[in-house]
Short mmCIF file of C-alpha atoms in Angstrom, two decimals:
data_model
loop_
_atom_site.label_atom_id
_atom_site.label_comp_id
_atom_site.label_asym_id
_atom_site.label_seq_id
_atom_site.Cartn_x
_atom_site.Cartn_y
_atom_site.Cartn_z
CA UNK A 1 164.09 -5.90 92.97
CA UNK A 2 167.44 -4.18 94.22
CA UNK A 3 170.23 -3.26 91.43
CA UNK A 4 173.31 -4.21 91.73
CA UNK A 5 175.96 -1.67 93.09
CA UNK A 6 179.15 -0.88 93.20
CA UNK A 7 179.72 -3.14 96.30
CA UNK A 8 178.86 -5.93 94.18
CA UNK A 9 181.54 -5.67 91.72
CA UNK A 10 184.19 -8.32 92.06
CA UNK A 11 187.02 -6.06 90.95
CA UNK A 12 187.55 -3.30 89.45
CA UNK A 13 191.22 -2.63 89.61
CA UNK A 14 192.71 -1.55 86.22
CA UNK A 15 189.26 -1.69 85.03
CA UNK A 16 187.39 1.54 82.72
CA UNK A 17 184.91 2.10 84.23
CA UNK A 18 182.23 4.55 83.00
CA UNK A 19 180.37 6.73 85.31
CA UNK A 20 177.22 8.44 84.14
CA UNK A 21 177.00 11.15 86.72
CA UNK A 22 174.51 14.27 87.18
CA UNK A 23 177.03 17.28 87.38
CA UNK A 24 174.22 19.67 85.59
CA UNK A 25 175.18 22.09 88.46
CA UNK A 26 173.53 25.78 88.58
CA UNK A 27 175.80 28.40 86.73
CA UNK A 28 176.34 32.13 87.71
CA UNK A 29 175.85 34.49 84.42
CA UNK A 30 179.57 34.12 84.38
CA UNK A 31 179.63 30.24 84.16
CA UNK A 32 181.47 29.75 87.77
CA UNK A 33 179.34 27.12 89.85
CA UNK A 34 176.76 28.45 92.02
CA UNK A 35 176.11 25.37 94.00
CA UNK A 36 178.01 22.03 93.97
CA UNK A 37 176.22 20.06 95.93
CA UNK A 38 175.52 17.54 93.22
CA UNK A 39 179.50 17.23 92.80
CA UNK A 40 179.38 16.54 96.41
CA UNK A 41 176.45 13.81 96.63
CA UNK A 42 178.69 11.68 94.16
CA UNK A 43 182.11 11.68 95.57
CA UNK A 44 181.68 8.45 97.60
CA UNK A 45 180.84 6.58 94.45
CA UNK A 46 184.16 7.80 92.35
CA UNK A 47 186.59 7.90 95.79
CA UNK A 48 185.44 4.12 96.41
CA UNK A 49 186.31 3.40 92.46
CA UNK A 50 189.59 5.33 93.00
CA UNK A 51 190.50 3.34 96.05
CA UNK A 52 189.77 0.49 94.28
CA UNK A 53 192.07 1.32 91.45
CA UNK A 54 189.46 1.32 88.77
CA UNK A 55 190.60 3.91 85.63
CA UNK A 56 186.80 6.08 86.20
CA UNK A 57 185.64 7.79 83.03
CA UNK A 58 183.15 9.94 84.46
CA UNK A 59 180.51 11.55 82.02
CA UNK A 60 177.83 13.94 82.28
CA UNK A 61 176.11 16.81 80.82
CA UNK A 62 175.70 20.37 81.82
CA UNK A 63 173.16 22.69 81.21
CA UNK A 64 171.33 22.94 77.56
CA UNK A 65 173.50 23.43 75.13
CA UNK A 66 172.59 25.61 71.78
CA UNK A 67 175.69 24.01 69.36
CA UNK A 68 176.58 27.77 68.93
CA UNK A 69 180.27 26.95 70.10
CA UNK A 70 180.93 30.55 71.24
CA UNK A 71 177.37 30.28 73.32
CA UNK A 72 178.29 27.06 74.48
CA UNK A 73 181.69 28.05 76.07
CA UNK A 74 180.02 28.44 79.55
CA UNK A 75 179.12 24.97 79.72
CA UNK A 76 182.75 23.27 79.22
CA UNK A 77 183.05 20.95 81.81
CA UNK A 78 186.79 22.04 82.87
CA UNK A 79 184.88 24.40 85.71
CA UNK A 80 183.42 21.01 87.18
CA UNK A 81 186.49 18.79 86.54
CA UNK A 82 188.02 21.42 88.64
CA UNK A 83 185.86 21.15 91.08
CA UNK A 84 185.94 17.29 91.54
CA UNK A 85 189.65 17.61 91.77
CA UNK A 86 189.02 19.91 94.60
CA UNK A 87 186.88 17.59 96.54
CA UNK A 88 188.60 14.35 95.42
CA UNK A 89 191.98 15.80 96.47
CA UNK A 90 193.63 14.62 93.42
CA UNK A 91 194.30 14.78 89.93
CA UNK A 92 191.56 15.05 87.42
CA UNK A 93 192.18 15.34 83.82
CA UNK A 94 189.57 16.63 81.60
CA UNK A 95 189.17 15.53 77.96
CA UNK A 96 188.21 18.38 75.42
CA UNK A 97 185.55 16.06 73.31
CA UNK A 98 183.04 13.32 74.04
CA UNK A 99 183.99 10.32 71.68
CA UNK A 100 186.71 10.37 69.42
CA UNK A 101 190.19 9.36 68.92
CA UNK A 102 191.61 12.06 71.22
CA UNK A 103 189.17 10.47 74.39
CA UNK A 104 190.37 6.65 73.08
CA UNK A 105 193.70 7.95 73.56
CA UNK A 106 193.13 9.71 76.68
CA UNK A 107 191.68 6.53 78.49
CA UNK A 108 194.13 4.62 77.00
CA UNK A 109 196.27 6.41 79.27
CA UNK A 110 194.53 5.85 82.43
CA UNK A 111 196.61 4.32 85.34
CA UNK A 112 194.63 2.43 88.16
CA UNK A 113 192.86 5.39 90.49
CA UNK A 114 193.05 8.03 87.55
CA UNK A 115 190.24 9.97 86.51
CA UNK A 116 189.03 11.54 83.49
CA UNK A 117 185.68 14.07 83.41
CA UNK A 118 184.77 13.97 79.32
CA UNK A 119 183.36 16.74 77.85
CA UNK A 120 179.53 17.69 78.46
CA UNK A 121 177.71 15.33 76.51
CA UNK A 122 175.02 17.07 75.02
CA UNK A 123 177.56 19.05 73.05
CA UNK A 124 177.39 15.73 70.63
CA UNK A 125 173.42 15.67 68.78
CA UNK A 126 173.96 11.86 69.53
CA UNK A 127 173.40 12.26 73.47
CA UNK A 128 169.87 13.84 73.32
CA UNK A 129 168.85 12.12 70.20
CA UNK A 130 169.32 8.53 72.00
CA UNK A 131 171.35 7.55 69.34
CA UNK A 132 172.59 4.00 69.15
CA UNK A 133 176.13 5.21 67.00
CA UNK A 134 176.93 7.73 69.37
CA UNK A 135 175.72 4.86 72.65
CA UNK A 136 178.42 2.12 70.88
CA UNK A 137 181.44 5.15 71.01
CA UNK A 138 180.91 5.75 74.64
CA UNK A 139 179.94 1.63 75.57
CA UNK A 140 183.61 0.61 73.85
CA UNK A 141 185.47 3.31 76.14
CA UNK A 142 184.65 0.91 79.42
CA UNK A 143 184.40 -2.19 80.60
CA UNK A 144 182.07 -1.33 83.50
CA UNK A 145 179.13 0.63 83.25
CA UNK A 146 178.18 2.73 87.12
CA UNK A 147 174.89 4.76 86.91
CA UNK A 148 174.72 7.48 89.60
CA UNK A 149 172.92 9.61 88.10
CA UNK A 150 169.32 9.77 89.98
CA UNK A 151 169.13 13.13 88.78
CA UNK A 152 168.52 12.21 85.18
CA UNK A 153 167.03 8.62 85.01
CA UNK A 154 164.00 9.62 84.00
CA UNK A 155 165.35 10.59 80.36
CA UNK A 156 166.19 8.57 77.31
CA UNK A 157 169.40 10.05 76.63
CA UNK A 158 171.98 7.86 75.26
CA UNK A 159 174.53 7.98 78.25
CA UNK A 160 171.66 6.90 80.59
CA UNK A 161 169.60 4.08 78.10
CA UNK A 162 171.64 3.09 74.56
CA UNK A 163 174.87 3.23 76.42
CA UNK A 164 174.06 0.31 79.43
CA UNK A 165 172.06 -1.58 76.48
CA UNK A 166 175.54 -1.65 74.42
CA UNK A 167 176.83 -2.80 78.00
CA UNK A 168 174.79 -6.13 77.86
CA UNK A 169 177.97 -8.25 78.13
CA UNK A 170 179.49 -6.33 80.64
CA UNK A 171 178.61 -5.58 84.38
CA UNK A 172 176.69 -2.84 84.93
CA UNK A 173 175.47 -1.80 88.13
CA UNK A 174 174.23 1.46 90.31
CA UNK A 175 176.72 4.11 91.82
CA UNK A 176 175.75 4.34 95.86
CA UNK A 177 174.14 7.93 95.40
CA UNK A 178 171.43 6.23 93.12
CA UNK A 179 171.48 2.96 95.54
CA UNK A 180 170.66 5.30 98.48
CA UNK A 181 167.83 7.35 96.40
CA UNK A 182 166.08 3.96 95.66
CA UNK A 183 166.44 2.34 98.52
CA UNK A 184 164.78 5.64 100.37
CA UNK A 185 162.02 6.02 98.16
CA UNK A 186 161.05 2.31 97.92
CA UNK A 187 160.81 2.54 101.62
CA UNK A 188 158.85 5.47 101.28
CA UNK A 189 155.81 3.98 98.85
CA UNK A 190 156.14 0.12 100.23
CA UNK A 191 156.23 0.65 104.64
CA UNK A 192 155.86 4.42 105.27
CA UNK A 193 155.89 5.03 109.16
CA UNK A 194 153.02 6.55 109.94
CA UNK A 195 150.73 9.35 109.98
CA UNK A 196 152.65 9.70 106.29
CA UNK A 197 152.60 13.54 105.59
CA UNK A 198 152.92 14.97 102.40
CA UNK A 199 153.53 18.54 101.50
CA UNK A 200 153.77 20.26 98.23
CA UNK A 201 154.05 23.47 96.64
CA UNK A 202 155.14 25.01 93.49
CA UNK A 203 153.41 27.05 90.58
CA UNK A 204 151.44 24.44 89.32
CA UNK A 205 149.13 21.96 89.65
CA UNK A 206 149.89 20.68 85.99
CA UNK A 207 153.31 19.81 86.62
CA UNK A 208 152.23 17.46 89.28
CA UNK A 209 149.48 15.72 88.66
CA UNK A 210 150.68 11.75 88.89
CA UNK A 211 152.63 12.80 92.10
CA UNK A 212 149.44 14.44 93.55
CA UNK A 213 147.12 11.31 93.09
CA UNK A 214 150.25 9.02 93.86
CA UNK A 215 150.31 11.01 97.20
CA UNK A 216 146.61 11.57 97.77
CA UNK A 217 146.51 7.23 97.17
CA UNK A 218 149.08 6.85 100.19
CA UNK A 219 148.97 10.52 102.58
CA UNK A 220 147.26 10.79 105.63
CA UNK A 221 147.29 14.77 105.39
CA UNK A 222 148.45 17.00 102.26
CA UNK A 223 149.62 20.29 103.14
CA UNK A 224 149.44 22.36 100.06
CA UNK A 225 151.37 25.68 99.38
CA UNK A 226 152.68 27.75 96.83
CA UNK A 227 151.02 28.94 93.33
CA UNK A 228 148.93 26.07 92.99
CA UNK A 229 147.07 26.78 96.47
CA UNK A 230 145.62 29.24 94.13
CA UNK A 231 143.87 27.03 91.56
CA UNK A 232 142.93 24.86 94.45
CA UNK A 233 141.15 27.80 96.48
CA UNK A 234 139.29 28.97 92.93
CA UNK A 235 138.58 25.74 92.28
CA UNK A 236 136.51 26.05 95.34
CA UNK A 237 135.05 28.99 94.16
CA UNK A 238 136.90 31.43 96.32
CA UNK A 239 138.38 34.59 95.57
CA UNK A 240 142.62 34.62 94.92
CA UNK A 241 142.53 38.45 93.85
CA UNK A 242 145.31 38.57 91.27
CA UNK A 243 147.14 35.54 92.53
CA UNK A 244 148.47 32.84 90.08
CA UNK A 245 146.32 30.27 88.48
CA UNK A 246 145.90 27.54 86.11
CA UNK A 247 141.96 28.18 84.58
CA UNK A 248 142.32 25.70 82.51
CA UNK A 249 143.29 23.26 85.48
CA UNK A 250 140.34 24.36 87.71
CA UNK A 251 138.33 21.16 86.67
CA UNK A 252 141.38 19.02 87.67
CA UNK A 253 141.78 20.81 90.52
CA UNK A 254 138.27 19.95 91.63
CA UNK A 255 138.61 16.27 90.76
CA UNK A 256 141.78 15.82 93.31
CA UNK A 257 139.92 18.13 95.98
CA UNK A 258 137.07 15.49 95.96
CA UNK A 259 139.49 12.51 96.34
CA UNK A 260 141.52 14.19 98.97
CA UNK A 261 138.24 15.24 101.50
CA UNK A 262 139.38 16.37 104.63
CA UNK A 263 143.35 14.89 103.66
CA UNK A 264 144.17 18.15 101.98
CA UNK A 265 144.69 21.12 103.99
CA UNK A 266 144.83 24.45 101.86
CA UNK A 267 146.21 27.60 103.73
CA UNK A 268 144.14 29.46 105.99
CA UNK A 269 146.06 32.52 106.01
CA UNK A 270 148.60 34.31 103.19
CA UNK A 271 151.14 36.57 102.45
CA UNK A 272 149.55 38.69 100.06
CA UNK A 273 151.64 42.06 97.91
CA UNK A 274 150.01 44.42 95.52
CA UNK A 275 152.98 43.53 93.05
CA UNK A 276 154.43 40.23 92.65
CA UNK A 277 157.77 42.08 93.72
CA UNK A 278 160.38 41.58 96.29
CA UNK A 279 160.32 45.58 96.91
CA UNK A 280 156.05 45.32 96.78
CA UNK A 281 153.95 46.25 99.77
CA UNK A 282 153.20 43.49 101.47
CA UNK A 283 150.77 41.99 104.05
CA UNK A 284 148.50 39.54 105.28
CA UNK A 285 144.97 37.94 105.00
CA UNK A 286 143.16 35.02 106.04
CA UNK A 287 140.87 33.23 103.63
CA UNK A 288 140.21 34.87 100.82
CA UNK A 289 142.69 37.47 98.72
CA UNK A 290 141.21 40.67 97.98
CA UNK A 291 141.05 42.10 94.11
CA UNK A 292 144.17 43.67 92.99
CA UNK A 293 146.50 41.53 95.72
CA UNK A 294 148.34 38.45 95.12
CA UNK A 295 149.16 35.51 97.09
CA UNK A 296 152.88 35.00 97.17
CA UNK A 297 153.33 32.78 100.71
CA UNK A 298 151.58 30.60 103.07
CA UNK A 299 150.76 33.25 106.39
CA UNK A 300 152.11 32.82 110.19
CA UNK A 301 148.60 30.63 111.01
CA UNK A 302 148.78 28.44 108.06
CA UNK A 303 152.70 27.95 109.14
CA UNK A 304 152.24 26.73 112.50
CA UNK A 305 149.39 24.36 111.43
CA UNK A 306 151.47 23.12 109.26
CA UNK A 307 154.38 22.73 111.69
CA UNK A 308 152.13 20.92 114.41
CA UNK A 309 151.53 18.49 111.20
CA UNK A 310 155.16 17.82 111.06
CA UNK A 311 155.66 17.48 114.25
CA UNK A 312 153.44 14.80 114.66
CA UNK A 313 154.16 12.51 111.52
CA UNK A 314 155.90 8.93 111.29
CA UNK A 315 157.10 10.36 107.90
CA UNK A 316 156.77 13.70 106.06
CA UNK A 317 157.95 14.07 102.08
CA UNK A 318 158.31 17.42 100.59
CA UNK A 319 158.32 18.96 97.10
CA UNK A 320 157.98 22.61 96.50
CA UNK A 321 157.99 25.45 97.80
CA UNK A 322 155.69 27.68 100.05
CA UNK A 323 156.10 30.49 98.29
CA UNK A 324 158.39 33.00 96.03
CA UNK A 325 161.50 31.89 98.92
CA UNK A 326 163.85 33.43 96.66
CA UNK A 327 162.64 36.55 97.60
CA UNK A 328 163.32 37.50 101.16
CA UNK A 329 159.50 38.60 101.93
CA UNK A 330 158.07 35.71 100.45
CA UNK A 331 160.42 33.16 102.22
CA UNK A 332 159.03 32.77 105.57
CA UNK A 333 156.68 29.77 104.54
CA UNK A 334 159.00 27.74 102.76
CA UNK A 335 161.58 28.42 105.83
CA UNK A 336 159.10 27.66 108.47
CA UNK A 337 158.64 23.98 106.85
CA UNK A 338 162.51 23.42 106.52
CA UNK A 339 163.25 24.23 110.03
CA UNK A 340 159.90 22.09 111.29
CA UNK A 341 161.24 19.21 109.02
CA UNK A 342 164.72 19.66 110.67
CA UNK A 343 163.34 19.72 113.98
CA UNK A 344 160.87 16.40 113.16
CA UNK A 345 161.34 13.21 114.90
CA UNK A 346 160.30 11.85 112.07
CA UNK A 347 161.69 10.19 108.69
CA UNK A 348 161.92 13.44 106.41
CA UNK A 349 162.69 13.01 102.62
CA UNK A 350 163.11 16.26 100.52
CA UNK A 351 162.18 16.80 96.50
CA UNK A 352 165.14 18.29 94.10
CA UNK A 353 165.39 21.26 92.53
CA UNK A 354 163.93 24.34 94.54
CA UNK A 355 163.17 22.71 97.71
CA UNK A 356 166.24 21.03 98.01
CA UNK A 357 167.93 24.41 96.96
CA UNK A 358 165.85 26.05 99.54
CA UNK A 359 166.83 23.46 102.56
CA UNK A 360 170.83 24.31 101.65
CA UNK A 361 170.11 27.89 101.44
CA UNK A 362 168.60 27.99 104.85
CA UNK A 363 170.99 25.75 106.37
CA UNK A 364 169.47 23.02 107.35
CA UNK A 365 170.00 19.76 104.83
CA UNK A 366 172.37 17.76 107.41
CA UNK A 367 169.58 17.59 109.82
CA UNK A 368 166.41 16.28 107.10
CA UNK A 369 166.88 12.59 106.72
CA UNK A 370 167.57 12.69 102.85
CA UNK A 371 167.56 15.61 100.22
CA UNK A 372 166.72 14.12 97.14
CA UNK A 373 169.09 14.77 93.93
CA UNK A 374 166.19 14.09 91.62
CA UNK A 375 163.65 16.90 90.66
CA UNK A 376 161.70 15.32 88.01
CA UNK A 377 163.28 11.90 88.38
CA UNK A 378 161.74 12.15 92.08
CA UNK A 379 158.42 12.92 91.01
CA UNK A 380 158.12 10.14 88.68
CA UNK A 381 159.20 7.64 90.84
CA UNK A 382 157.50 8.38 93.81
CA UNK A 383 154.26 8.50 91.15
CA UNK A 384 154.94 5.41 89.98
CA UNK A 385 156.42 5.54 86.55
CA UNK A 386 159.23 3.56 85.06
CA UNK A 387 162.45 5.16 85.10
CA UNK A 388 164.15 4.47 82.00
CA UNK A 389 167.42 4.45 83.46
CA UNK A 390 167.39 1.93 85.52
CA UNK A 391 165.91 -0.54 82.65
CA UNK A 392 169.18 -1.91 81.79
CA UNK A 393 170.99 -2.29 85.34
CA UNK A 394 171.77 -5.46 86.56
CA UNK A 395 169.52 -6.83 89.21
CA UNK A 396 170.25 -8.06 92.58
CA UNK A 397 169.45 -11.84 92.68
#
């Protein structure tokens, strides 16, 4: 059944209201923000609680913390506060602890439309730890509880389980980044338009393996690229040189080739180096990969199949990678998906993490139909599992 949303709050002027956001952005070495496109994907849930007058309290963590307070330093959230007052085009004040009398007084200062980012939440053991204490300091800052945080509702940290379970008496709904994400992907496993493509790539097969039979239960074709083609192709008893592979996976590996049959295409061509290097000496082979070689990205005839897959689906979803796409040789597979998802009449939905990473990077994420926040969150739903952090969100009747 639908959450509730924002939309279905009856007021929220003068109201706290505390927003559980994903703002775990990517760092440079020097701790400025790489990408904020995560910042971005959540500014129409605070600039609709700002019109609305609510006092937003927005919370979130930010990388993984050590408690070393000097090694820590890079993941202060004033770097991201700035940011949101960037995008927001107004003030944003930033509170220099999690819980505490210095953050009671700081909301307690809150006019209608302010804003306050609190400090990253893992620095406090509590957050992690799930701990009920720590859940009951956060719940008696607000008086509304707003989850938009996709990203991260497949964990049990406090901020996204104890925190709405303190909330009981009080409304508690979805932000409209996590509305959209649900409302895509329930689409996407309950009235697919069809032929329903899948594609996936990545390192390994291990990290997958409830998406995989998820998919292989709904897919009418699998496209399959990166690392794992690897295990796949030994699996089959093939050679992969010196390519990447999961041995101890092989027997999986066999299990999900026999329930895919012909629905799982492996490629039929690769971009092989003699050093997994960006500087290697590179080239390519169809079938099998010669000793001493290994397989870094699908090749030109494997891309094209894949393409004329695309371009004939209802719906196409896509997590992972083709190949190393960080590295400029190895990035023609991954690139050759994006642009024939981008150029697909069809309903394309993108994975987190990498491949969404990969879609910016190439320039192409305004034209895919949606680009998933969620990494692991995605994977889990779209196999199936409960998401903890939706358990306690009020339910549209």
């Amino acid at each position: 059944m639908p959450k509730k949303t924002v939309y279905d709050l009856p007021t929220v002027h003068g109201q706290r209201v505390l927003v559980r956001v994903d703002f775990n952005v990517p760092l440079t070495p020097t701790g400025a923000i790489a990408n904020d496109r995560r910042i971005r994907k959540t500014l129409p849930t605070i600039q609709y609680l700002v019109e609305k007058g609510a006092c937003s309290i927005v919370m979130s963590h930010l990388g993984r913390p050590t408690g070393d307070p000097q090694a820590d330093a890079i993941y202060r959230m004033d770097r991201v506060a700035h940011r949101l007052e960037e995008l927001l085009g107004r003030p944003v004040r930033k509170a220099d602890e999690v819980v505490g009398p210095a953050v009671e007084r700081a909301v307690a200062a809150l006019a209608p439309g302010d804003v306050l980012v609190l400090e990253n939440l893992r620095f406090h053991p509590g957050e992690k730890a799930g701990d009920a204490a720590f859940a009951r300091s956060l719940a008696n800052l607000g008086t509304i509880y707003v989850n938009d945080a996709f990203g991260t509702c497949h964990n049990t940290d406090a901020s996204m389980v104890a925190v709405p379970r303190a909330m009981q008496d009080r409304p508690r709904v979805a932000g409209l980044l996590l509305a959209r994400e649900l409302e895509v992907l329930t689409h996407l496993l309950e009235n697919p338009q069809r032929p329903l493509v899948g594609i996936v790539g990545g390192a390994k097969v291990s990290d997958k393996i409830a998406f995989l039979r998820s998919l292989l239960g709904r897919v009418d074709r699998l496209l399959v690229g990166g690392a794992m083609t690897y295990t796949f192709m030994k699996a089959q008893g093939r050679s992969i040189g010196s390519s990447r592979c999961e041995n101890e996976r092989l027997d999986l590996a066999r299990e999900l080739l026999a329930q895919a049959g012909d629905r799982l295409l492996l490629p039929e061509d690769h971009v092989v180096a003699d050093r997994p290097s960006a500087d290697a000496h590179t080239r390519v082979v169809a079938g099998e990969i010669p000793e001493g070689w290994y397989g870094m990205d699908i090749g030109p005839q494997t891309r094209e199949r894949y393409a004329a897959w695309i371009r004939r689906a209802g719906t196409v979803v896509w997590n992972g990678p083709m190949g190393k796409f960080e590295d400029a040789p190895f990035a023609q597979g991954t690139r050759a998906v994006a642009h024939a998802l981008a150029d697909s009449q069809a309903v394309t939905i993108v994975g987190g993490g990498e491949t969404a990473e990969a879609v910016e990077s190439f320039g192409l994420d305004s034209r895919i139909a949606h680009v998933s926040t969620g990494g692991g969150a995605f994977l889990e739903f779209l196999s199936g599992s409960r998401l903890p952090g939706l358990e306690y969100l009020e339910e549209r009747t």
